[in-house]
Tab-separated table of C-alpha atoms and ligand atoms in Angstrom:
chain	number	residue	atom	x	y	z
A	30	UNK	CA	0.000	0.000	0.000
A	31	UNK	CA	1.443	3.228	-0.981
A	32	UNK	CA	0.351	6.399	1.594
A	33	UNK	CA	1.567	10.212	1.262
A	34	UNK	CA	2.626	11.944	3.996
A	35	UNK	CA	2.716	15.717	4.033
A	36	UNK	CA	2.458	19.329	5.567
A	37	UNK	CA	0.907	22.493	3.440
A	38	UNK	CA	-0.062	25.747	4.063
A	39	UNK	CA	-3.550	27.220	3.096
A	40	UNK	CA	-2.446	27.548	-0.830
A	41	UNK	CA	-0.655	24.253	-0.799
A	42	UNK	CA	2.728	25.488	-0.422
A	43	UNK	CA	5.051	22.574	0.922
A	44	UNK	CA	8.695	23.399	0.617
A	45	UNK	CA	10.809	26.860	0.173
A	46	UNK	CA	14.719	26.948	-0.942
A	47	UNK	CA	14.632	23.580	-0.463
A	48	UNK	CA	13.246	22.886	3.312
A	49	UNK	CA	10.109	23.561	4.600
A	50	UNK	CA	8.830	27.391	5.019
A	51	UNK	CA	7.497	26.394	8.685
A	52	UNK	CA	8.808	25.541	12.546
A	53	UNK	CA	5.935	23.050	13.449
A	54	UNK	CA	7.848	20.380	15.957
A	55	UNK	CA	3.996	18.924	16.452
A	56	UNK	CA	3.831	18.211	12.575
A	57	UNK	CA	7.871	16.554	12.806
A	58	UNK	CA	6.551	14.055	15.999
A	59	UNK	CA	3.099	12.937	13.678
A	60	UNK	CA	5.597	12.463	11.067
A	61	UNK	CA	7.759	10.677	13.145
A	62	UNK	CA	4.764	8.731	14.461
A	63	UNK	CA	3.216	8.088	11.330
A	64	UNK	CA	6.611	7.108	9.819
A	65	UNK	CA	8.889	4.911	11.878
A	66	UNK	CA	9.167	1.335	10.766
A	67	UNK	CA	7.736	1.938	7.542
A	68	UNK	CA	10.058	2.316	4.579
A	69	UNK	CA	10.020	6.262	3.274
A	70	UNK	CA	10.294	7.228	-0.416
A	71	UNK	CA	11.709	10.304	-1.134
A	72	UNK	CA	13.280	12.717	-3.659
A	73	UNK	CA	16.967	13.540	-4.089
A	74	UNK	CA	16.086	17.184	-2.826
A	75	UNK	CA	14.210	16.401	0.362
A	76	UNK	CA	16.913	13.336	1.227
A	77	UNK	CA	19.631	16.480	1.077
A	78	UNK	CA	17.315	18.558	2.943
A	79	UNK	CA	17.813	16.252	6.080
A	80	UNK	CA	20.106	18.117	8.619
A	81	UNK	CA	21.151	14.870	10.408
A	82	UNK	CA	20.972	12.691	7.580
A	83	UNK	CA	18.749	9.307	6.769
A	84	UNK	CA	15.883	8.934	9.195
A	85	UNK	CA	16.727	6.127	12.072
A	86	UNK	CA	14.434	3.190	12.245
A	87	UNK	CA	12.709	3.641	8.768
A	88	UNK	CA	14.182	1.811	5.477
A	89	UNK	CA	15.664	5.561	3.602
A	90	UNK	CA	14.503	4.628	-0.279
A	91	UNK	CA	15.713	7.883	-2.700
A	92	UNK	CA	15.254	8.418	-5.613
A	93	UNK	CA	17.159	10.233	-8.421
A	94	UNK	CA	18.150	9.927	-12.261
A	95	UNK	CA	21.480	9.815	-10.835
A	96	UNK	CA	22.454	6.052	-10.571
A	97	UNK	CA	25.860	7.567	-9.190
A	98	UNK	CA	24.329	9.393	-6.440
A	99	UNK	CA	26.038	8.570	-3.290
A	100	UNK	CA	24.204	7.714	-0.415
A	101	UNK	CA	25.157	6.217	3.126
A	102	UNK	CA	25.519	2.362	3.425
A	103	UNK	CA	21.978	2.057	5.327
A	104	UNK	CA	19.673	3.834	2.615
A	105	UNK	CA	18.664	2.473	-0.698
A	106	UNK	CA	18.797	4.239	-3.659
A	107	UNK	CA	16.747	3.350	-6.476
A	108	UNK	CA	16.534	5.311	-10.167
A	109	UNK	CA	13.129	4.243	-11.340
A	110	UNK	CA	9.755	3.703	-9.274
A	111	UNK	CA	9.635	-0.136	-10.759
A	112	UNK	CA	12.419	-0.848	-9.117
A	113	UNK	CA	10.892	-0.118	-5.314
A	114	UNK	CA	9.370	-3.864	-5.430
A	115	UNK	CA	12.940	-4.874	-4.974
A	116	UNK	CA	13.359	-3.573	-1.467
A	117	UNK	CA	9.885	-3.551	-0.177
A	118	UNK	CA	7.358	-6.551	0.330
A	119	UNK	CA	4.041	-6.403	-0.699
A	120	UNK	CA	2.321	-5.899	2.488
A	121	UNK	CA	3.917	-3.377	3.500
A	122	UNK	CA	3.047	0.205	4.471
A	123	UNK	CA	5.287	2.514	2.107
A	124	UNK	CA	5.289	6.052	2.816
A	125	UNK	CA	5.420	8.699	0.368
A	126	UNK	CA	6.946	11.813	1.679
A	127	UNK	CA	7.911	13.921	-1.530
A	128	UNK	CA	8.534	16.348	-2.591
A	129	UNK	CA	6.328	17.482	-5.364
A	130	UNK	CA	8.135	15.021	-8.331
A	131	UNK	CA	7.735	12.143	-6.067
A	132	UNK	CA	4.134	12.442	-5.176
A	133	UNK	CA	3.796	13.060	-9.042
A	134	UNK	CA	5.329	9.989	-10.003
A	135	UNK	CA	3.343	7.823	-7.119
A	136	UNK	CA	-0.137	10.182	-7.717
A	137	UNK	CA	-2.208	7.150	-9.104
A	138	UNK	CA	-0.574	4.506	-7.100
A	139	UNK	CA	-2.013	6.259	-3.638
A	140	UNK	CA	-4.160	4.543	-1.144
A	141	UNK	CA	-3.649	6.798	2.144
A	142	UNK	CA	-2.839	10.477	2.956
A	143	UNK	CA	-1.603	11.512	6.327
A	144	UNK	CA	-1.983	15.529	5.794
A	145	UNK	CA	-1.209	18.181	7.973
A	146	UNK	CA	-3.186	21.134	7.073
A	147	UNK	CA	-1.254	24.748	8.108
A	148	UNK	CA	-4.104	27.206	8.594
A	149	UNK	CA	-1.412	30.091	7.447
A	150	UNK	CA	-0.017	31.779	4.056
A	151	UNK	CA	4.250	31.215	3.802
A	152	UNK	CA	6.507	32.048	0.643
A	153	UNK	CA	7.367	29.239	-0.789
A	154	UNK	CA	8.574	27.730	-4.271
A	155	UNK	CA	7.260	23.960	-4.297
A	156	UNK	CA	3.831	22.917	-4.317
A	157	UNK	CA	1.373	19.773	-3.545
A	158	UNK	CA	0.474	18.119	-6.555
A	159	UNK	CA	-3.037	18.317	-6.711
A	160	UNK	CA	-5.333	15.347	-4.952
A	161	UNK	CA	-8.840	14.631	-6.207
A	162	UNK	CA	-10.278	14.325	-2.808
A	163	UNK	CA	-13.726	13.074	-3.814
A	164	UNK	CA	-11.850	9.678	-4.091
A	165	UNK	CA	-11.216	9.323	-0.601
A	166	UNK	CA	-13.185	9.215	2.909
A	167	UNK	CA	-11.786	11.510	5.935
A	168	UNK	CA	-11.184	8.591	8.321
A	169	UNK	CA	-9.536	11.362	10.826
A	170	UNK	CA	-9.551	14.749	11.578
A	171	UNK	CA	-7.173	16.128	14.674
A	172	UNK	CA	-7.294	19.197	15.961
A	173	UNK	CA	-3.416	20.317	16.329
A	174	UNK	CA	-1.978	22.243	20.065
A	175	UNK	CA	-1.139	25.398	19.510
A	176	UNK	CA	1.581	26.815	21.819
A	177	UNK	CA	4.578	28.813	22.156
A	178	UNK	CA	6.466	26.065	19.685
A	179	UNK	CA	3.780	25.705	17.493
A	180	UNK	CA	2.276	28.879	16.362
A	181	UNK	CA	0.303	28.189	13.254
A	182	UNK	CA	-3.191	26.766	13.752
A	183	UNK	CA	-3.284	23.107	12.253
A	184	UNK	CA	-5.474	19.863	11.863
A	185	UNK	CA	-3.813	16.646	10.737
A	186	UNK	CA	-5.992	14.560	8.415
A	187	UNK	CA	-6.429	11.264	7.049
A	188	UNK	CA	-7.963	9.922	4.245
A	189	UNK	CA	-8.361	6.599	3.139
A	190	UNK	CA	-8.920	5.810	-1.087
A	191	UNK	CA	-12.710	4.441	-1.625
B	222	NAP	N1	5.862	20.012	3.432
B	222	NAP	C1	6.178	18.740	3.221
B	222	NAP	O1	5.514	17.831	3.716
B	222	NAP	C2	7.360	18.396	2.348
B	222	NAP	C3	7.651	17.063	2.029
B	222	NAP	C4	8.759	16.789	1.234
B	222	NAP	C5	9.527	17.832	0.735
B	222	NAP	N2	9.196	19.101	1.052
B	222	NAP	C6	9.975	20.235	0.507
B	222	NAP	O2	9.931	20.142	-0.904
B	222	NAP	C7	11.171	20.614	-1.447
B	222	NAP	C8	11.843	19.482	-2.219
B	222	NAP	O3	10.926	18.983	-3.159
B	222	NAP	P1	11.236	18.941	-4.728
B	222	NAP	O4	9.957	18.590	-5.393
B	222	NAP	O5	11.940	20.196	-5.109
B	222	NAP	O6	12.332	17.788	-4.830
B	222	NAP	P2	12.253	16.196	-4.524
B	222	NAP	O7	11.001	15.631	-5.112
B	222	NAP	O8	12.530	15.947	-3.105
B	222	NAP	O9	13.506	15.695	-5.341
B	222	NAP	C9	13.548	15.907	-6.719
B	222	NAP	C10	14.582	14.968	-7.298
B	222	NAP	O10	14.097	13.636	-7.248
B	222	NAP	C11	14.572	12.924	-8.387
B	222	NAP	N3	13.432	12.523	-9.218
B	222	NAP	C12	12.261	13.178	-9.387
B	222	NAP	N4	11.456	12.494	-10.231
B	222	NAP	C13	12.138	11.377	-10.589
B	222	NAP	C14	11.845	10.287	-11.432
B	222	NAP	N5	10.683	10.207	-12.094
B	222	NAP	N6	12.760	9.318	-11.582
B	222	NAP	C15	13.947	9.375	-10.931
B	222	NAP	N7	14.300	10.403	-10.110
B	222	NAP	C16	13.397	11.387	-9.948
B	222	NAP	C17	15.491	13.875	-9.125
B	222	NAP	O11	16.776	13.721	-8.538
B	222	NAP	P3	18.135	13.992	-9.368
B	222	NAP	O12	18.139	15.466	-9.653
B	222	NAP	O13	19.207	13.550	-8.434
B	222	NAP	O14	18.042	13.143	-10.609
B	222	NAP	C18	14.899	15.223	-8.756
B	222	NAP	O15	15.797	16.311	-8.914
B	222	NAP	C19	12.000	21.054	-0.258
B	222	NAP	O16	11.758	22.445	-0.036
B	222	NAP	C20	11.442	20.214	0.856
B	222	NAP	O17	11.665	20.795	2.139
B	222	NAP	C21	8.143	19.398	1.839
C-alpha cells in the first residue's frame, strides 16, 4: 500500500529553498509517528534537505536519475519507481513523503494520505500536486496544540482511497 505523507499551508505550499517554510515540531513528531518502521520514499532534494541525515528506524529509499548518487551504506537508492518492489514486500506500508516530483510519479498509485493542514499563508517555491479528494473518505480529523512552539493553527488529516 502506498500512503503520502505531508504538511501544506492554506495555498498548498510545501517546501521553500529547499526545506520547509514552517517551525511546526507537532507536525515533525506525527511524522515521526506516522513514519517509523515503515520504509520512506523520497526525492533527491528532500533526502539532502535532512540536517542529520537518513531517518533512524525507517528503510531511507531515494530516488534520483542519478544512478551515481552517493548515499550512506543504510539507505537504498533506487533510479526508477519499478524498481521499489525490490526492497519492499508487498504488504507493506510505504510512505510517500515527496517532494512534489515524487508524489507526481506515485499520484495514481495512492491509497492513504496523512496531511497536515497549516491554517497560514508562507513564501514558498514547491507545491502539492493536486489530490482529487472526492476519491477518498476523511477517516480522521485532529485538531493540532497550539503553543509557544507551534504557532500556526493546524489539523492533521487522514484519508483513506474508496
Ligand atoms: N511540506 C512537506 O511535507 C514536504 C515534504 C517533502 C519535501 N518538502 C519540501 O519540498 C522541497 C523538495 O521537493 P522537490 O519537489 O523540489 O524535490 P524532490 O522531489 O525531493 O527531489 C527531486 C529529485 O528527485 C529525483 N526525481 C524526481 N522524479 C524522478 C523520477 N521520475 N525518476 C527518478 N528520479 C526522480 C530527481 O533527482 P536527481 O536530480 O538527483 O536526478 C529530482 O531532482 C523542499 O523544499 C522540501 O523541504 C516538503
Amino acid at each position: 500500500m502506498i500512503s503520502f505523507v505531508w504538511a501544506e499551508d492554506k495555498n498548498h505550499i510545501i517546501g521553500v529553498d529547499g526545506h520547509l517554510p514552517w517551525k511546526l515540531p507537532n507536525d515533525m513528531k506525527r511524522f515521526k509517528d506516522v513514519t517509523t518502521g515503515h520504509p520512506i520514499v523520497m526525492g533527491r532534494k528532500t533526502f539532502e534537505s535532512f540536517p542529520n541525515g537518513p531517518l533512524p528506524n525507517r528503510l531511507n529509499i531515494v530516488i534520483s536519475r542519478n544512478s551515481n548518487y552517493q548515499v550512506p551504506k543504510s539507505v537504498v537508492l533506487i533510479t526508477d519507481k519499478a524498481e521499489l518492489t525490490e526492497h519492499v514486500s508487498a504488504d507493506e506500508e510505504i510512505m510517500v513523503i515527496g517532494g512534489e516530483g515524487i508524489f507526481r510519479l506515485f499520484q495514481n498509485d495512492v491509497d492513504r494520505l496523512y496531511l497536515t493542514k497549516i491554517d497560514h499563508e508562507f513564501v514558498g517555491d514547491t507545491k502539492m500536486v493536486e489530490i482529487d479528494y472526492s476519491k477518498f473518505d476523511l477517516v480522521e480529523k485532529k485538531e493540532g496544540i497550539v503553543d509557544d512552539k507551534n504557532i500556526y493553527p493546524y489539523t492533521f488529516e487522514t484519508y483513506q482511497k474508496i
